[in-house]
Amino acid sequence: MAKRLVMLGAGGHAAGLAEILSAQGRTLIAVISPDTMKTRGPLNNLKRLGSDDVLLQKYHPDEVDLVNGLGSLPSKDLQWKLYERFTSLGYLFTSVISPHAILSGYVELGQGVQIMAGVIVQAGARIGDNTLLNTGCIVEHDCCIGPHNHLAPGASLSGGVTTGICVHIGTGANVIQNLNIGDHAVIGAGTTIARDVPPHQTLIPARNRIIS
């Protein structure tokens, strides 16, 4: 039997995840957010836990699974640090997959993967732990997406692309086939990548200019 769920975060991304889970009959019992933050939509009637420490006091890992509702922004590490902290304490993160996504039957998914509406993932792709495939992005055959990645809405990866840890690929960005994107790289919105990207680099449009 599926365990009850606690949502980390109460913003727009968390609300979108909560709506998917509700439609699938999963039970959210609480949300972790500061008392000053307004909840929205499907999060409104949940018990509010004011901090991570309250979660640790109230719910043992055997009682609940977690949902990482913080979303993901380039060069921000809170989302994956929370994942690492709670998994080290024995908690599991549930995956959230929209019924309006299209996944091949030959895809490997890590723990806590989130796949939003309109996403297409083709055969042979592997998606790492705690990775978010946001609305309408495309992951073609045999891609290997590392842990803690975020593919923003409309991003497109051609076949055989490999990404490292904590890679952010911005809205509408395109990555040509068989390329490697290094750890902590950021591909700016609208950028088309036609070469490997070393770790810790940020590329934006206008001839893939490196800004860091």
PDB file of C-alpha atoms in Angstrom:
ATOM      1  CA  MET A   1       0.000   0.000   0.000  1.00  0.00           C
ATOM      2  CA  ALA A   2       1.304   3.457  -0.934  1.00  0.00           C
ATOM      3  CA  LYS A   3       2.329   5.581   2.022  1.00  0.00           C
ATOM      4  CA  ARG A   4       0.855   8.993   2.753  1.00  0.00           C
ATOM      5  CA  LEU A   5       2.757  11.975   1.385  1.00  0.00           C
ATOM      6  CA  VAL A   6       4.252  15.211   2.697  1.00  0.00           C
ATOM      7  CA  MET A   7       5.005  18.047   0.272  1.00  0.00           C
ATOM      8  CA  LEU A   8       8.197  20.096   0.640  1.00  0.00           C
ATOM      9  CA  GLY A   9       7.351  23.631  -0.481  1.00  0.00           C
ATOM     10  CA  ALA A  10       4.093  25.421  -1.226  1.00  0.00           C
ATOM     11  CA  GLY A  11       4.709  27.396  -4.426  1.00  0.00           C
ATOM     12  CA  GLY A  12       3.313  27.022  -7.918  1.00  0.00           C
ATOM     13  CA  HIS A  13       5.307  23.896  -8.748  1.00  0.00           C
ATOM     14  CA  ALA A  14       4.175  22.207  -5.537  1.00  0.00           C
ATOM     15  CA  ALA A  15       0.545  23.021  -6.360  1.00  0.00           C
ATOM     16  CA  GLY A  16       0.919  21.471  -9.809  1.00  0.00           C
ATOM     17  CA  LEU A  17       2.351  18.290  -8.330  1.00  0.00           C
ATOM     18  CA  ALA A  18      -0.402  18.154  -5.703  1.00  0.00           C
ATOM     19  CA  GLU A  19      -3.055  18.341  -8.411  1.00  0.00           C
ATOM     20  CA  ILE A  20      -1.535  15.382 -10.274  1.00  0.00           C
ATOM     21  CA  LEU A  21      -1.305  13.336  -7.084  1.00  0.00           C
ATOM     22  CA  SER A  22      -4.895  14.129  -6.101  1.00  0.00           C
ATOM     23  CA  ALA A  23      -6.166  12.997  -9.503  1.00  0.00           C
ATOM     24  CA  GLN A  24      -4.255   9.729  -9.024  1.00  0.00           C
ATOM     25  CA  GLY A  25      -5.785   9.099  -5.604  1.00  0.00           C
ATOM     26  CA  ARG A  26      -2.564   9.664  -3.656  1.00  0.00           C
ATOM     27  CA  THR A  27      -2.958  11.134  -0.171  1.00  0.00           C
ATOM     28  CA  LEU A  28      -1.140  14.329   0.796  1.00  0.00           C
ATOM     29  CA  ILE A  29      -1.412  14.975   4.517  1.00  0.00           C
ATOM     30  CA  ALA A  30       0.865  17.975   5.086  1.00  0.00           C
ATOM     31  CA  VAL A  31       2.960  20.669   3.454  1.00  0.00           C
ATOM     32  CA  ILE A  32       6.219  22.161   4.743  1.00  0.00           C
ATOM     33  CA  SER A  33       6.334  25.928   4.292  1.00  0.00           C
ATOM     34  CA  PRO A  34       6.876  29.052   6.398  1.00  0.00           C
ATOM     35  CA  ASP A  35       3.775  30.354   8.152  1.00  0.00           C
ATOM     36  CA  THR A  36       4.107  33.600   6.191  1.00  0.00           C
ATOM     37  CA  MET A  37       3.824  31.854   2.811  1.00  0.00           C
ATOM     38  CA  LYS A  38       0.360  31.603   1.301  1.00  0.00           C
ATOM     39  CA  THR A  39      -0.628  28.160   0.059  1.00  0.00           C
ATOM     40  CA  ARG A  40      -2.679  27.746  -3.109  1.00  0.00           C
ATOM     41  CA  GLY A  41      -5.186  25.485  -4.801  1.00  0.00           C
ATOM     42  CA  PRO A  42      -4.836  21.807  -3.822  1.00  0.00           C
ATOM     43  CA  LEU A  43      -2.488  22.707  -0.935  1.00  0.00           C
ATOM     44  CA  ASN A  44      -4.963  24.966   0.869  1.00  0.00           C
ATOM     45  CA  ASN A  45      -6.491  22.424   3.226  1.00  0.00           C
ATOM     46  CA  LEU A  46      -3.344  20.537   4.183  1.00  0.00           C
ATOM     47  CA  LYS A  47      -1.748  20.600   7.612  1.00  0.00           C
ATOM     48  CA  ARG A  48       1.132  23.077   7.557  1.00  0.00           C
ATOM     49  CA  LEU A  49       4.481  22.111   9.068  1.00  0.00           C
ATOM     50  CA  GLY A  50       6.534  25.221   9.631  1.00  0.00           C
ATOM     51  CA  SER A  51       9.973  23.654   9.225  1.00  0.00           C
ATOM     52  CA  ASP A  52      11.895  20.539   8.257  1.00  0.00           C
ATOM     53  CA  ASP A  53      12.515  19.820  11.934  1.00  0.00           C
ATOM     54  CA  VAL A  54       8.763  19.545  12.573  1.00  0.00           C
ATOM     55  CA  LEU A  55       8.557  16.871   9.884  1.00  0.00           C
ATOM     56  CA  LEU A  56      11.342  14.904  11.580  1.00  0.00           C
ATOM     57  CA  GLN A  57       9.505  15.100  14.901  1.00  0.00           C
ATOM     58  CA  LYS A  58       6.058  14.126  13.613  1.00  0.00           C
ATOM     59  CA  TYR A  59       6.594  11.572  10.850  1.00  0.00           C
ATOM     60  CA  HIS A  60       8.981   8.632  10.745  1.00  0.00           C
ATOM     61  CA  PRO A  61      10.316   7.507   7.323  1.00  0.00           C
ATOM     62  CA  ASP A  62       8.213   4.341   7.673  1.00  0.00           C
ATOM     63  CA  GLU A  63       5.037   6.469   7.837  1.00  0.00           C
ATOM     64  CA  VAL A  64       5.377   8.899   4.939  1.00  0.00           C
ATOM     65  CA  ASP A  65       7.084   9.488   1.618  1.00  0.00           C
ATOM     66  CA  LEU A  66       8.098  12.980   0.498  1.00  0.00           C
ATOM     67  CA  VAL A  67       7.383  15.066  -2.582  1.00  0.00           C
ATOM     68  CA  ASN A  68      10.012  17.634  -3.578  1.00  0.00           C
ATOM     69  CA  GLY A  69       7.842  20.610  -4.478  1.00  0.00           C
ATOM     70  CA  LEU A  70      10.502  23.318  -4.477  1.00  0.00           C
ATOM     71  CA  GLY A  71      10.982  23.380  -8.236  1.00  0.00           C
ATOM     72  CA  SER A  72      14.442  24.086  -9.575  1.00  0.00           C
ATOM     73  CA  LEU A  73      16.312  27.232 -10.587  1.00  0.00           C
ATOM     74  CA  PRO A  74      19.748  27.507 -12.214  1.00  0.00           C
ATOM     75  CA  SER A  75      22.645  27.782  -9.766  1.00  0.00           C
ATOM     76  CA  LYS A  76      20.315  27.228  -6.766  1.00  0.00           C
ATOM     77  CA  ASP A  77      21.059  24.134  -4.694  1.00  0.00           C
ATOM     78  CA  LEU A  78      18.349  24.044  -1.991  1.00  0.00           C
ATOM     79  CA  GLN A  79      16.169  21.580  -3.909  1.00  0.00           C
ATOM     80  CA  TRP A  80      18.820  18.891  -4.269  1.00  0.00           C
ATOM     81  CA  LYS A  81      20.340  19.556  -0.826  1.00  0.00           C
ATOM     82  CA  LEU A  82      16.972  18.835   0.775  1.00  0.00           C
ATOM     83  CA  TYR A  83      16.725  15.637  -1.254  1.00  0.00           C
ATOM     84  CA  GLU A  84      20.180  14.535  -0.105  1.00  0.00           C
ATOM     85  CA  ARG A  85      19.444  15.430   3.518  1.00  0.00           C
ATOM     86  CA  PHE A  86      16.165  13.541   3.784  1.00  0.00           C
ATOM     87  CA  THR A  87      17.290  10.458   1.861  1.00  0.00           C
ATOM     88  CA  SER A  88      20.304  10.235   4.186  1.00  0.00           C
ATOM     89  CA  LEU A  89      17.795  10.095   7.079  1.00  0.00           C
ATOM     90  CA  GLY A  90      15.906   7.204   5.492  1.00  0.00           C
ATOM     91  CA  TYR A  91      13.041   9.027   3.777  1.00  0.00           C
ATOM     92  CA  LEU A  92      11.977   8.161   0.233  1.00  0.00           C
ATOM     93  CA  PHE A  93      10.804  10.610  -2.414  1.00  0.00           C
ATOM     94  CA  THR A  94       7.855   9.563  -4.520  1.00  0.00           C
ATOM     95  CA  SER A  95       7.870  10.078  -8.279  1.00  0.00           C
ATOM     96  CA  VAL A  96       5.123  12.199  -9.811  1.00  0.00           C
ATOM     97  CA  ILE A  97       4.215  11.461 -13.436  1.00  0.00           C
ATOM     98  CA  SER A  98       1.434  13.310 -15.216  1.00  0.00           C
ATOM     99  CA  PRO A  99      -1.085  11.103 -17.024  1.00  0.00           C
ATOM    100  CA  HIS A 100      -0.658  13.521 -19.920  1.00  0.00           C
ATOM    101  CA  ALA A 101       3.023  12.639 -20.433  1.00  0.00           C
ATOM    102  CA  ILE A 102       4.113  10.070 -23.035  1.00  0.00           C
ATOM    103  CA  LEU A 103       6.736   7.576 -21.833  1.00  0.00           C
ATOM    104  CA  SER A 104       8.153   4.630 -23.694  1.00  0.00           C
ATOM    105  CA  GLY A 105       7.842   1.298 -21.925  1.00  0.00           C
ATOM    106  CA  TYR A 106      11.635   1.052 -22.135  1.00  0.00           C
ATOM    107  CA  VAL A 107      12.600   3.977 -19.901  1.00  0.00           C
ATOM    108  CA  GLU A 108      14.515   3.797 -16.600  1.00  0.00           C
ATOM    109  CA  LEU A 109      13.382   6.223 -13.894  1.00  0.00           C
ATOM    110  CA  GLY A 110      15.243   7.074 -10.694  1.00  0.00           C
ATOM    111  CA  GLN A 111      13.725   7.905  -7.312  1.00  0.00           C
ATOM    112  CA  GLY A 112      11.678  11.078  -6.985  1.00  0.00           C
ATOM    113  CA  VAL A 113      11.493  11.826 -10.716  1.00  0.00           C
ATOM    114  CA  GLN A 114       8.865  14.391 -11.740  1.00  0.00           C
ATOM    115  CA  ILE A 115       7.427  14.346 -15.261  1.00  0.00           C
ATOM    116  CA  MET A 116       4.896  17.023 -16.109  1.00  0.00           C
ATOM    117  CA  ALA A 117       2.157  17.238 -18.749  1.00  0.00           C
ATOM    118  CA  GLY A 118       3.149  17.050 -22.421  1.00  0.00           C
ATOM    119  CA  VAL A 119       6.582  15.516 -21.811  1.00  0.00           C
ATOM    120  CA  ILE A 120       7.791  12.866 -24.269  1.00  0.00           C
ATOM    121  CA  VAL A 121      10.484  10.347 -23.236  1.00  0.00           C
ATOM    122  CA  GLN A 122      11.600   7.835 -25.841  1.00  0.00           C
ATOM    123  CA  ALA A 123      12.962   4.271 -25.617  1.00  0.00           C
ATOM    124  CA  GLY A 124      16.284   3.664 -23.919  1.00  0.00           C
ATOM    125  CA  ALA A 125      16.312   6.933 -21.959  1.00  0.00           C
ATOM    126  CA  ARG A 126      17.454   6.942 -18.332  1.00  0.00           C
ATOM    127  CA  ILE A 127      16.317   9.671 -15.940  1.00  0.00           C
ATOM    128  CA  GLY A 128      18.300  10.199 -12.727  1.00  0.00           C
ATOM    129  CA  ASP A 129      17.055  10.654  -9.165  1.00  0.00           C
ATOM    130  CA  ASN A 130      15.220  13.864  -8.266  1.00  0.00           C
ATOM    131  CA  THR A 131      15.161  15.113 -11.867  1.00  0.00           C
ATOM    132  CA  LEU A 132      12.339  17.336 -13.115  1.00  0.00           C
ATOM    133  CA  LEU A 133      11.156  17.096 -16.712  1.00  0.00           C
ATOM    134  CA  ASN A 134       8.968  20.158 -16.977  1.00  0.00           C
ATOM    135  CA  THR A 135       5.970  20.811 -19.183  1.00  0.00           C
ATOM    136  CA  GLY A 136       6.323  19.835 -22.830  1.00  0.00           C
ATOM    137  CA  CYS A 137      10.012  18.918 -22.886  1.00  0.00           C
ATOM    138  CA  ILE A 138      11.337  16.114 -25.104  1.00  0.00           C
ATOM    139  CA  VAL A 139      13.941  13.493 -24.196  1.00  0.00           C
ATOM    140  CA  GLU A 140      14.787  11.399 -27.226  1.00  0.00           C
ATOM    141  CA  HIS A 141      16.050   7.800 -27.382  1.00  0.00           C
ATOM    142  CA  ASP A 142      19.080   6.672 -25.370  1.00  0.00           C
ATOM    143  CA  CYS A 143      19.578   9.926 -23.462  1.00  0.00           C
ATOM    144  CA  CYS A 144      21.123   9.559 -20.004  1.00  0.00           C
ATOM    145  CA  ILE A 145      19.948  12.367 -17.720  1.00  0.00           C
ATOM    146  CA  GLY A 146      21.842  12.719 -14.451  1.00  0.00           C
ATOM    147  CA  PRO A 147      20.429  13.278 -10.958  1.00  0.00           C
ATOM    148  CA  HIS A 148      19.016  16.630  -9.846  1.00  0.00           C
ATOM    149  CA  ASN A 149      18.572  17.922 -13.409  1.00  0.00           C
ATOM    150  CA  HIS A 150      15.879  20.341 -14.519  1.00  0.00           C
ATOM    151  CA  LEU A 151      14.671  20.404 -18.103  1.00  0.00           C
ATOM    152  CA  ALA A 152      12.543  23.529 -18.298  1.00  0.00           C
ATOM    153  CA  PRO A 153       9.335  23.765 -20.369  1.00  0.00           C
ATOM    154  CA  GLY A 154       9.853  23.092 -24.049  1.00  0.00           C
ATOM    155  CA  ALA A 155      13.484  21.965 -23.796  1.00  0.00           C
ATOM    156  CA  SER A 156      14.464  19.328 -26.352  1.00  0.00           C
ATOM    157  CA  LEU A 157      17.260  16.742 -26.186  1.00  0.00           C
ATOM    158  CA  SER A 158      18.074  14.760 -29.320  1.00  0.00           C
ATOM    159  CA  GLY A 159      19.112  11.115 -29.074  1.00  0.00           C
ATOM    160  CA  GLY A 160      22.094   9.974 -27.048  1.00  0.00           C
ATOM    161  CA  VAL A 161      22.614  13.144 -24.968  1.00  0.00           C
ATOM    162  CA  THR A 162      24.280  12.644 -21.571  1.00  0.00           C
ATOM    163  CA  THR A 163      24.039  15.149 -18.717  1.00  0.00           C
ATOM    164  CA  GLY A 164      25.888  15.261 -15.400  1.00  0.00           C
ATOM    165  CA  ILE A 165      24.715  16.223 -11.917  1.00  0.00           C
ATOM    166  CA  CYS A 166      22.582  19.335 -11.295  1.00  0.00           C
ATOM    167  CA  VAL A 167      22.318  20.420 -14.927  1.00  0.00           C
ATOM    168  CA  HIS A 168      19.751  23.087 -15.838  1.00  0.00           C
ATOM    169  CA  ILE A 169      18.489  23.236 -19.422  1.00  0.00           C
ATOM    170  CA  GLY A 170      16.379  26.353 -19.917  1.00  0.00           C
ATOM    171  CA  THR A 171      13.029  26.947 -21.538  1.00  0.00           C
ATOM    172  CA  GLY A 172      13.005  26.121 -25.239  1.00  0.00           C
ATOM    173  CA  ALA A 173      16.694  25.130 -25.333  1.00  0.00           C
ATOM    174  CA  ASN A 174      17.824  22.466 -27.828  1.00  0.00           C
ATOM    175  CA  VAL A 175      20.685  20.001 -27.470  1.00  0.00           C
ATOM    176  CA  ILE A 176      21.940  18.194 -30.576  1.00  0.00           C
ATOM    177  CA  GLN A 177      22.441  14.409 -30.493  1.00  0.00           C
ATOM    178  CA  ASN A 178      25.272  12.538 -28.737  1.00  0.00           C
ATOM    179  CA  LEU A 179      26.566  15.502 -26.750  1.00  0.00           C
ATOM    180  CA  ASN A 180      27.792  15.578 -23.137  1.00  0.00           C
ATOM    181  CA  ILE A 181      26.707  18.292 -20.699  1.00  0.00           C
ATOM    182  CA  GLY A 182      28.936  18.499 -17.626  1.00  0.00           C
ATOM    183  CA  ASP A 183      28.006  18.721 -13.937  1.00  0.00           C
ATOM    184  CA  HIS A 184      26.323  21.973 -12.811  1.00  0.00           C
ATOM    185  CA  ALA A 185      26.202  23.378 -16.346  1.00  0.00           C
ATOM    186  CA  VAL A 186      23.426  25.828 -17.243  1.00  0.00           C
ATOM    187  CA  ILE A 187      22.001  26.029 -20.759  1.00  0.00           C
ATOM    188  CA  GLY A 188      20.133  29.306 -21.112  1.00  0.00           C
ATOM    189  CA  ALA A 189      16.592  29.608 -22.442  1.00  0.00           C
ATOM    190  CA  GLY A 190      16.394  29.387 -26.226  1.00  0.00           C
ATOM    191  CA  THR A 191      19.991  28.239 -26.657  1.00  0.00           C
ATOM    192  CA  THR A 192      20.876  25.603 -29.259  1.00  0.00           C
ATOM    193  CA  ILE A 193      23.876  23.480 -28.226  1.00  0.00           C
ATOM    194  CA  ALA A 194      25.942  21.773 -30.914  1.00  0.00           C
ATOM    195  CA  ARG A 195      29.063  20.902 -28.893  1.00  0.00           C
ATOM    196  CA  ASP A 196      29.945  19.362 -25.548  1.00  0.00           C
ATOM    197  CA  VAL A 197      29.584  21.646 -22.531  1.00  0.00           C
ATOM    198  CA  PRO A 198      32.219  21.399 -19.762  1.00  0.00           C
ATOM    199  CA  PRO A 199      31.167  21.355 -16.091  1.00  0.00           C
ATOM    200  CA  HIS A 200      30.127  24.569 -14.343  1.00  0.00           C
ATOM    201  CA  GLN A 201      29.657  26.583 -17.536  1.00  0.00           C
ATOM    202  CA  THR A 202      26.669  28.758 -18.367  1.00  0.00           C
ATOM    203  CA  LEU A 203      25.758  29.213 -22.024  1.00  0.00           C
ATOM    204  CA  ILE A 204      23.263  31.696 -23.440  1.00  0.00           C
ATOM    205  CA  PRO A 205      22.068  32.458 -26.985  1.00  0.00           C
ATOM    206  CA  ALA A 206      24.160  34.532 -29.413  1.00  0.00           C
ATOM    207  CA  ARG A 207      26.690  31.935 -30.573  1.00  0.00           C
ATOM    208  CA  ASN A 208      26.502  29.971 -27.303  1.00  0.00           C
ATOM    209  CA  ARG A 209      28.416  32.682 -25.454  1.00  0.00           C
ATOM    210  CA  ILE A 210      29.971  31.496 -22.166  1.00  0.00           C
ATOM    211  CA  ILE A 211      29.225  33.825 -19.261  1.00  0.00           C
ATOM    212  CA  SER A 212      30.720  31.814 -16.383  1.00  0.00           C
TER     213      SER A 212
END
